[in-house]
Amino acid sequence: MQVSAMERTIAELTAPAKGILAADESSGTIEKRLRSVGVQSTEAVRRNYRELLFTAPELNLYVSGVILYEETLRQSSEAGTPFPQLLAAQGIVPGIKVDKGTQALANFPGDKFTQGLDGLTDRLAGYKELGARFAKWRAVFTIGDGIPSHRAIAVNADGLARYAAICQEFGIVPIVEPEVLMDGSHDIARCAEVTEAVLERVFHALHNHRVALEYMLLKPNMVLPGADCPIQATPEQIAAATLRCFRRTVPVAVPGICFLSGGQSDEAATANLNAMNVCTGAKPWQLSFSYGRALQAPALKAWHGEAANKMASQQILLKRARLNSLARQGKYSASMEVA
Ligand code: 13P
């Protein structure tokens, strides 16, 4: 195990006041996002959009790492600099999404499992060559009647652990992402129950697969009421429920927890992260962000595929990155949104 490389990567990714930009949307997901602002997804458009994100001035003040999709890892800026090098030159660590998406779990209606272990060893060697220093694998759990099943939790936890173990063999830091979706009308207590069961099983599997917890990051959902639940929660309630769940399940050896935004509004994701960081009580991990939509959505909307909007779009991205950097330090307030 290449411990010193992973120690360095962890130190850089969890640097004070910084978080991760998730820009690893698969071809299908980025097509959906681009279509939502009336833009057709071609390779050139995807490249232009990612270049806009990665060249936002002083992004490196707030962002320590960027998660890329395989296509983007192999693309270059207009000036011909490969994206991983463009990021590394700014002190931003390039990472790579390595899972191959989800499939229905046979015999367990409504449950899914994440694919991508076949050939992962060979793929990782190639990604490392291209400059990737960390990786991400996402498992997804839907809350519903009788789901997620114990089997779905166990199968996905094992997948995450096997992926993490392989990454560490290459000196690549694994980001372990078990996402309990916020779709549905369940209440916050049900989300807490499912998230606790998932995290408990994930750490059990990581232990069984001899993953060194010191050299991984956890990317979980926050504990939230379902999007359609009539009783919503305050940031303070969300922070309290989320931290309670982590204290019960996430070992102190894990250096950092970087949340996904999971469809929360950009402002809610920032306010909830801030509440987490001001909450009193034990929190022995760095509590930061690894947001996709909550960082990108307003910037994507402002861009609209027009070169003339590039700078305005970058400023909007930087604003979200700066406010999340403040939230990561517990220094954010909603009044800053209008400033
Ligand atoms: P969101 O913040 O949009 O949930 O994306 C993060 C991510 O990487 C999902 O896998």
mmCIF file of N, CA, C and O and ligand atoms in Angstrom, residues 21-25 33 67 97 99 136-138 177 179 219 259-264 269 290-296, ligand 1:
data_model
loop_
_atom_site.group_PDB
_atom_site.id
_atom_site.type_symbol
_atom_site.label_atom_id
_atom_site.label_comp_id
_atom_site.label_asym_id
_atom_site.label_seq_id
_atom_site.Cartn_x
_atom_site.Cartn_y
_atom_site.Cartn_z
ATOM 1 N N LEU A 21 -15.325 19.679 -5.780
ATOM 2 C CA LEU A 21 -16.318 19.912 -6.829
ATOM 3 C C LEU A 21 -16.557 18.590 -7.552
ATOM 4 O O LEU A 21 -15.623 18.014 -8.116
ATOM 5 N N ALA A 22 -17.785 18.104 -7.504
ATOM 6 C CA ALA A 22 -18.129 16.885 -8.245
ATOM 7 C C ALA A 22 -18.579 17.300 -9.641
ATOM 8 O O ALA A 22 -19.625 17.923 -9.807
ATOM 9 N N ALA A 23 -17.731 16.993 -10.628
ATOM 10 C CA ALA A 23 -18.055 17.317 -12.026
ATOM 11 C C ALA A 23 -17.958 16.024 -12.835
ATOM 12 O O ALA A 23 -17.453 16.007 -13.950
ATOM 13 N N ASP A 24 -18.437 14.946 -12.219
ATOM 14 C CA ASP A 24 -18.242 13.603 -12.791
ATOM 15 C C ASP A 24 -19.538 13.024 -13.347
ATOM 16 O O ASP A 24 -19.715 11.801 -13.381
ATOM 17 N N GLU A 25 -20.428 13.915 -13.793
ATOM 18 C CA GLU A 25 -21.693 13.415 -14.342
ATOM 19 C C GLU A 25 -21.405 12.492 -15.521
ATOM 20 O O GLU A 25 -20.627 12.831 -16.414
ATOM 21 N N ARG A 33 -28.715 17.306 -17.609
ATOM 22 C CA ARG A 33 -28.450 18.638 -17.029
ATOM 23 C C ARG A 33 -28.374 19.698 -18.124
ATOM 24 O O ARG A 33 -28.918 20.783 -17.979
ATOM 25 N N ILE A 67 -13.811 15.894 -9.049
ATOM 26 C CA ILE A 67 -14.072 14.534 -9.532
ATOM 27 C C ILE A 67 -14.469 14.627 -11.001
ATOM 28 O O ILE A 67 -15.379 15.389 -11.359
ATOM 29 N N LYS A 97 -14.453 9.284 -11.245
ATOM 30 C CA LYS A 97 -15.573 8.391 -10.896
ATOM 31 C C LYS A 97 -15.295 7.055 -11.565
ATOM 32 O O LYS A 97 -15.061 7.005 -12.773
ATOM 33 N N ASP A 99 -17.230 3.961 -10.801
ATOM 34 C CA ASP A 99 -18.321 2.994 -10.898
ATOM 35 C C ASP A 99 -18.974 3.115 -12.269
ATOM 36 O O ASP A 99 -18.780 4.095 -12.985
ATOM 37 N N LYS A 136 -13.961 7.765 -6.955
ATOM 38 C CA LYS A 136 -15.277 7.780 -6.324
ATOM 39 C C LYS A 136 -16.144 6.641 -6.839
ATOM 40 O O LYS A 136 -16.106 6.307 -8.024
ATOM 41 N N TRP A 137 -16.901 6.047 -5.937
ATOM 42 C CA TRP A 137 -17.857 4.968 -6.286
ATOM 43 C C TRP A 137 -19.132 5.254 -5.514
ATOM 44 O O TRP A 137 -19.092 5.432 -4.293
ATOM 45 N N ARG A 138 -20.251 5.306 -6.236
ATOM 46 C CA ARG A 138 -21.521 5.667 -5.610
ATOM 47 C C ARG A 138 -22.464 4.476 -5.565
ATOM 48 O O ARG A 138 -22.702 3.821 -6.572
ATOM 49 N N GLU A 177 -19.039 6.433 -1.375
ATOM 50 C CA GLU A 177 -20.284 7.213 -1.444
ATOM 51 C C GLU A 177 -21.525 6.336 -1.364
ATOM 52 O O GLU A 177 -22.004 5.846 -2.383
ATOM 53 N N GLU A 179 -25.290 6.652 -0.979
ATOM 54 C CA GLU A 179 -26.294 7.728 -1.005
ATOM 55 C C GLU A 179 -27.685 7.187 -0.749
ATOM 56 O O GLU A 179 -28.222 6.412 -1.548
ATOM 57 N N LYS A 219 -18.412 9.951 1.564
ATOM 58 C CA LYS A 219 -19.294 10.941 0.909
ATOM 59 C C LYS A 219 -20.736 10.504 1.098
ATOM 60 O O LYS A 219 -21.285 9.757 0.274
ATOM 61 N N PHE A 259 -19.952 15.818 2.109
ATOM 62 C CA PHE A 259 -21.338 15.512 1.753
ATOM 63 C C PHE A 259 -21.612 15.656 0.264
ATOM 64 O O PHE A 259 -21.032 16.519 -0.401
ATOM 65 N N LEU A 260 -22.557 14.853 -0.222
ATOM 66 C CA LEU A 260 -23.150 15.091 -1.540
ATOM 67 C C LEU A 260 -24.332 16.030 -1.319
ATOM 68 O O LEU A 260 -24.838 16.150 -0.192
ATOM 69 N N SER A 261 -24.787 16.708 -2.371
ATOM 70 C CA SER A 261 -25.930 17.605 -2.171
ATOM 71 C C SER A 261 -27.246 16.907 -2.497
ATOM 72 O O SER A 261 -28.288 17.294 -1.943
ATOM 73 N N GLY A 262 -27.235 15.948 -3.392
ATOM 74 C CA GLY A 262 -28.367 15.034 -3.559
ATOM 75 C C GLY A 262 -29.696 15.617 -3.986
ATOM 76 O O GLY A 262 -30.731 15.016 -3.729
ATOM 77 N N GLY A 263 -29.674 16.798 -4.601
ATOM 78 C CA GLY A 263 -30.934 17.385 -5.043
ATOM 79 C C GLY A 263 -31.474 18.451 -4.099
ATOM 80 O O GLY A 263 -32.536 19.028 -4.340
ATOM 81 N N GLN A 264 -30.736 18.749 -3.019
ATOM 82 C CA GLN A 264 -31.122 19.898 -2.192
ATOM 83 C C GLN A 264 -30.900 21.165 -3.020
ATOM 84 O O GLN A 264 -30.043 21.196 -3.901
ATOM 85 N N ALA A 269 -28.223 23.334 0.773
ATOM 86 C CA ALA A 269 -27.023 22.503 0.969
ATOM 87 C C ALA A 269 -25.952 23.283 1.728
ATOM 88 O O ALA A 269 -25.230 22.726 2.566
ATOM 89 N N SER A 290 -18.753 17.864 -1.160
ATOM 90 C CA SER A 290 -18.336 17.315 -2.448
ATOM 91 C C SER A 290 -19.568 17.418 -3.334
ATOM 92 O O SER A 290 -20.194 16.421 -3.673
ATOM 93 N N TYR A 291 -19.942 18.658 -3.633
ATOM 94 C CA TYR A 291 -21.222 18.913 -4.273
ATOM 95 C C TYR A 291 -21.111 18.919 -5.797
ATOM 96 O O TYR A 291 -20.137 19.409 -6.357
ATOM 97 N N GLY A 292 -22.147 18.375 -6.411
ATOM 98 C CA GLY A 292 -22.301 18.464 -7.853
ATOM 99 C C GLY A 292 -23.301 19.563 -8.150
ATOM 100 O O GLY A 292 -22.948 20.713 -8.413
ATOM 101 N N ARG A 293 -24.592 19.191 -8.051
ATOM 102 C CA ARG A 293 -25.643 20.147 -8.398
ATOM 103 C C ARG A 293 -25.598 21.423 -7.568
ATOM 104 O O ARG A 293 -25.814 22.515 -8.079
ATOM 105 N N ALA A 294 -25.338 21.328 -6.258
ATOM 106 C CA ALA A 294 -25.404 22.522 -5.395
ATOM 107 C C ALA A 294 -24.298 23.524 -5.726
ATOM 108 O O ALA A 294 -24.402 24.693 -5.374
ATOM 109 N N LEU A 295 -23.240 23.086 -6.408
ATOM 110 C CA LEU A 295 -22.214 24.034 -6.859
ATOM 111 C C LEU A 295 -22.471 24.487 -8.290
ATOM 112 O O LEU A 295 -22.219 25.629 -8.655
ATOM 113 N N GLN A 296 -22.963 23.564 -9.097
ATOM 114 C CA GLN A 296 -23.024 23.851 -10.531
ATOM 115 C C GLN A 296 -24.354 24.406 -11.045
ATOM 116 O O GLN A 296 -24.366 25.104 -12.061
HETATM 117 P P1 13P B 1 -24.765 15.996 -6.033
HETATM 118 O O1 13P B 1 -24.083 16.953 -5.090
HETATM 119 O O2 13P B 1 -25.484 16.673 -7.178
HETATM 120 O O3 13P B 1 -25.604 14.982 -5.315
HETATM 121 O O4 13P B 1 -23.618 15.197 -6.780
HETATM 122 C C1 13P B 1 -22.601 14.668 -6.054
HETATM 123 C C2 13P B 1 -22.170 13.397 -6.649
HETATM 124 O O5 13P B 1 -21.002 13.211 -6.896
HETATM 125 C C3 13P B 1 -23.177 12.350 -6.889
HETATM 126 O O6 13P B 1 -22.563 11.130 -7.130
#
